[in-house]
Coordinates of N, CA, C and O in Angstrom, one line a residue:
M125 N 50.8 -4.3 11.4 CA 50.3 -3.3 12.3 C 48.8 -3.3 12.4 O 48.1 -3.3 11.4
G126 N 48.2 -3.5 13.6 CA 46.8 -3.6 13.7 C 46.2 -2.4 14.4 O 46.9 -1.6 15.1
Y127 N 44.9 -2.2 14.1 CA 44.2 -1.0 14.7 C 43.2 -1.6 15.6 O 42.4 -2.5 15.3
A128 N 43.1 -1.0 16.8 CA 42.0 -1.4 17.8 C 40.7 -0.8 17.4 O 40.6 0.4 17.0
R129 N 39.7 -1.6 17.4 CA 38.3 -1.1 17.1 C 37.5 -1.1 18.4 O 37.4 -2.1 19.1
K130 N 36.9 0.0 18.7 CA 36.1 0.1 19.9 C 34.9 -0.7 19.9 O 34.5 -1.3 20.9
D131 N 34.2 -0.9 18.8 CA 33.0 -1.6 18.7 C 33.1 -3.1 18.7 O 32.1 -3.8 18.8
V132 N 34.3 -3.6 18.5 CA 34.5 -5.1 18.4 C 34.3 -5.8 19.8 O 33.7 -6.8 19.9
K133 N 34.9 -5.2 20.8 CA 34.9 -5.8 22.1 C 34.1 -4.9 23.0 O 34.5 -3.9 23.5
K134 N 32.9 -5.4 23.4 CA 32.0 -4.6 24.3 C 32.3 -5.2 25.7 O 32.1 -6.4 25.9
I135 N 32.6 -4.3 26.6 CA 32.8 -4.7 28.0 C 31.5 -4.5 28.8 O 31.0 -3.3 28.7
A136 N 31.0 -5.5 29.4 CA 29.8 -5.3 30.2 C 30.2 -4.5 31.4 O 30.9 -5.0 32.3
K137 N 29.5 -3.4 31.6 CA 29.8 -2.6 32.7 C 28.7 -2.8 33.8 O 27.5 -3.1 33.4
K138 N 29.0 -2.6 35.0 CA 28.0 -2.7 36.1 C 27.3 -1.4 36.2 O 26.1 -1.4 36.5
F139 N 28.0 -0.3 36.1 CA 27.4 1.0 36.2 C 27.6 1.8 34.9 O 28.6 1.8 34.3
V140 N 26.5 2.5 34.5 CA 26.6 3.4 33.3 C 25.9 4.7 33.7 O 25.1 4.8 34.6
R141 N 26.3 5.7 32.9 CA 25.6 7.0 33.0 C 24.3 7.0 32.2 O 24.1 6.0 31.5
Y142 N 23.4 7.9 32.5 CA 22.1 8.0 31.8 C 22.2 7.8 30.3 O 21.5 7.0 29.7
Q143 N 23.0 8.6 29.7 CA 23.1 8.7 28.2 C 23.6 7.3 27.7 O 23.0 6.8 26.7
E144 N 24.6 6.8 28.3 CA 25.1 5.5 27.8 C 24.1 4.3 28.1 O 23.9 3.5 27.2
G145 N 23.4 4.4 29.2 CA 22.3 3.4 29.4 C 21.2 3.5 28.5 O 20.7 2.5 28.0
A146 N 20.8 4.7 28.1 CA 19.7 4.9 27.1 C 20.1 4.3 25.8 O 19.3 3.6 25.1
E147 N 21.3 4.5 25.4 CA 21.8 3.9 24.1 C 21.9 2.4 24.2 O 21.6 1.6 23.3
L148 N 22.4 1.9 25.4 CA 22.6 0.5 25.6 C 21.3 -0.3 25.5 O 21.2 -1.4 24.9
Y149 N 20.2 0.3 26.1 CA 18.9 -0.4 26.1 C 18.0 0.1 25.0 O 16.8 -0.3 25.0
S150 N 18.4 0.9 24.2 CA 17.7 1.4 23.0 C 16.3 2.0 23.4 O 15.3 1.7 22.8
I151 N 16.4 2.9 24.4 CA 15.2 3.6 24.8 C 15.6 5.1 25.0 O 16.8 5.4 25.1
G152 N 14.6 5.9 25.0 CA 14.9 7.4 25.2 C 15.5 7.7 26.5 O 15.3 7.0 27.5
L153 N 16.2 8.8 26.5 CA 16.9 9.3 27.7 C 16.0 9.5 28.9 O 16.2 9.0 30.0
T154 N 14.9 10.2 28.7 CA 14.0 10.5 29.7 C 13.3 9.3 30.3 O 13.2 9.1 31.5
K155 N 12.9 8.4 29.4 CA 12.3 7.1 29.8 C 13.3 6.3 30.6 O 13.0 5.6 31.6
F156 N 14.6 6.2 30.2 CA 15.6 5.5 30.9 C 15.8 6.1 32.3 O 15.9 5.3 33.3
Q157 N 15.8 7.4 32.4 CA 16.0 8.0 33.7 C 14.8 7.7 34.6 O 15.0 7.4 35.8
E158 N 13.6 7.7 34.1 CA 12.4 7.4 34.9 C 12.5 6.0 35.4 O 12.2 5.7 36.6
L159 N 12.8 5.1 34.5 CA 12.8 3.6 34.9 C 13.9 3.3 35.9 O 13.7 2.5 36.8
A160 N 15.1 4.0 35.7 CA 16.2 3.8 36.6 C 15.8 4.2 38.0 O 16.2 3.6 39.0
K161 N 15.1 5.3 38.1 CA 14.7 5.8 39.4 C 13.7 4.9 40.0 O 13.7 4.6 41.2
E162 N 12.7 4.4 39.2 CA 11.7 3.5 39.7 C 12.3 2.2 40.2 O 11.8 1.6 41.2
A163 N 13.4 1.8 39.5 CA 14.0 0.5 39.9 C 15.0 0.7 41.1 O 15.5 -0.3 41.6
K164 N 15.1 1.9 41.5 CA 16.0 2.3 42.6 C 17.5 1.8 42.3 O 18.2 1.3 43.1
A165 N 17.8 2.0 41.0 CA 19.1 1.6 40.5 C 20.0 2.8 40.2 O 21.1 2.6 39.7
A166 N 19.5 4.0 40.5 CA 20.3 5.2 40.3 C 21.1 5.6 41.5 O 20.5 5.7 42.6
Y167 N 22.3 5.9 41.4 CA 23.2 6.4 42.4 C 23.7 7.8 42.1 O 24.4 7.9 41.0
K168 N 23.5 8.7 42.9 CA 24.0 10.1 42.7 C 25.3 10.3 43.5 O 25.3 10.2 44.7
I169 N 26.4 10.6 42.8 CA 27.7 10.9 43.4 C 28.1 12.3 43.0 O 28.4 12.5 41.8
D170 N 28.0 13.2 43.9 CA 28.2 14.6 43.6 C 27.2 15.0 42.5 O 26.0 15.0 42.7
K171 N 27.7 15.4 41.3 CA 26.8 15.8 40.2 C 26.7 14.7 39.1 O 26.1 14.9 38.1
V172 N 27.2 13.5 39.4 CA 27.2 12.4 38.4 C 26.2 11.3 38.9 O 26.1 11.0 40.1
V173 N 25.3 10.9 38.0 CA 24.4 9.8 38.3 C 24.8 8.5 37.6 O 25.0 8.6 36.4
L174 N 25.0 7.4 38.3 CA 25.3 6.2 37.7 C 24.1 5.2 38.0 O 23.5 5.3 39.0
V175 N 23.9 4.3 37.0 CA 22.8 3.4 37.1 C 23.4 2.0 37.1 O 24.2 1.6 36.3
N176 N 23.0 1.2 38.1 CA 23.4 -0.2 38.2 C 22.6 -1.0 37.2 O 21.4 -1.2 37.3
C177 N 23.3 -1.5 36.2 CA 22.7 -2.3 35.2 C 22.0 -3.6 35.6 O 21.0 -4.0 35.1
E178 N 22.6 -4.2 36.6 CA 22.1 -5.5 37.2 C 20.7 -5.2 37.8 O 19.7 -6.0 37.5
M179 N 20.6 -4.2 38.6 CA 19.3 -3.8 39.2 C 18.3 -3.4 38.2 O 17.1 -3.7 38.2
F180 N 18.8 -2.6 37.2 CA 17.9 -2.1 36.1 C 17.3 -3.3 35.3 O 16.1 -3.3 35.0
E181 N 18.2 -4.2 35.0 CA 17.7 -5.4 34.2 C 16.7 -6.2 34.9 O 15.7 -6.7 34.4
K182 N 16.9 -6.4 36.2 CA 16.0 -7.2 37.1 C 14.7 -6.5 37.1 O 13.6 -7.2 37.0
Y183 N 14.6 -5.2 37.2 CA 13.4 -4.4 37.2 C 12.7 -4.5 35.8 O 11.5 -4.7 35.7
L184 N 13.5 -4.4 34.8 CA 13.0 -4.5 33.4 C 12.3 -5.8 33.1 O 11.3 -5.8 32.4
E185 N 12.8 -6.9 33.7 CA 12.2 -8.2 33.5 C 10.7 -8.3 34.1 O 9.9 -9.1 33.6
T186 N 10.4 -7.4 35.0 CA 9.0 -7.3 35.5 C 8.0 -6.9 34.4 O 6.8 -7.1 34.6
F187 N 8.4 -6.3 33.3 CA 7.6 -5.8 32.3 C 7.4 -6.9 31.1 O 6.8 -6.6 30.1
R188 N 8.0 -8.1 31.3 CA 7.9 -9.1 30.3 C 6.5 -9.5 30.0 O 5.7 -9.7 30.9
I189 N 6.2 -9.7 28.7 CA 4.9 -10.1 28.3 C 5.0 -11.7 28.1 O 5.8 -12.2 27.4
A190 N 4.1 -12.4 28.8 CA 4.1 -13.8 28.7 C 3.7 -14.4 27.4 O 3.1 -13.9 26.6

């Protein structure tokens, strides 16, 4: 009899909520919200905001130090 572990298999999501995105990218919630809006990667659907990870990562690459 096996037990499923949630942390073993991470599924790459295209959209995440603010809290999940902040944890995923290891940055503060407020900073993540700010960057997601600047990247134009935030989608508001009723009272829920989803962030497109692909767009966010593309924007994040502009801050790379050579």
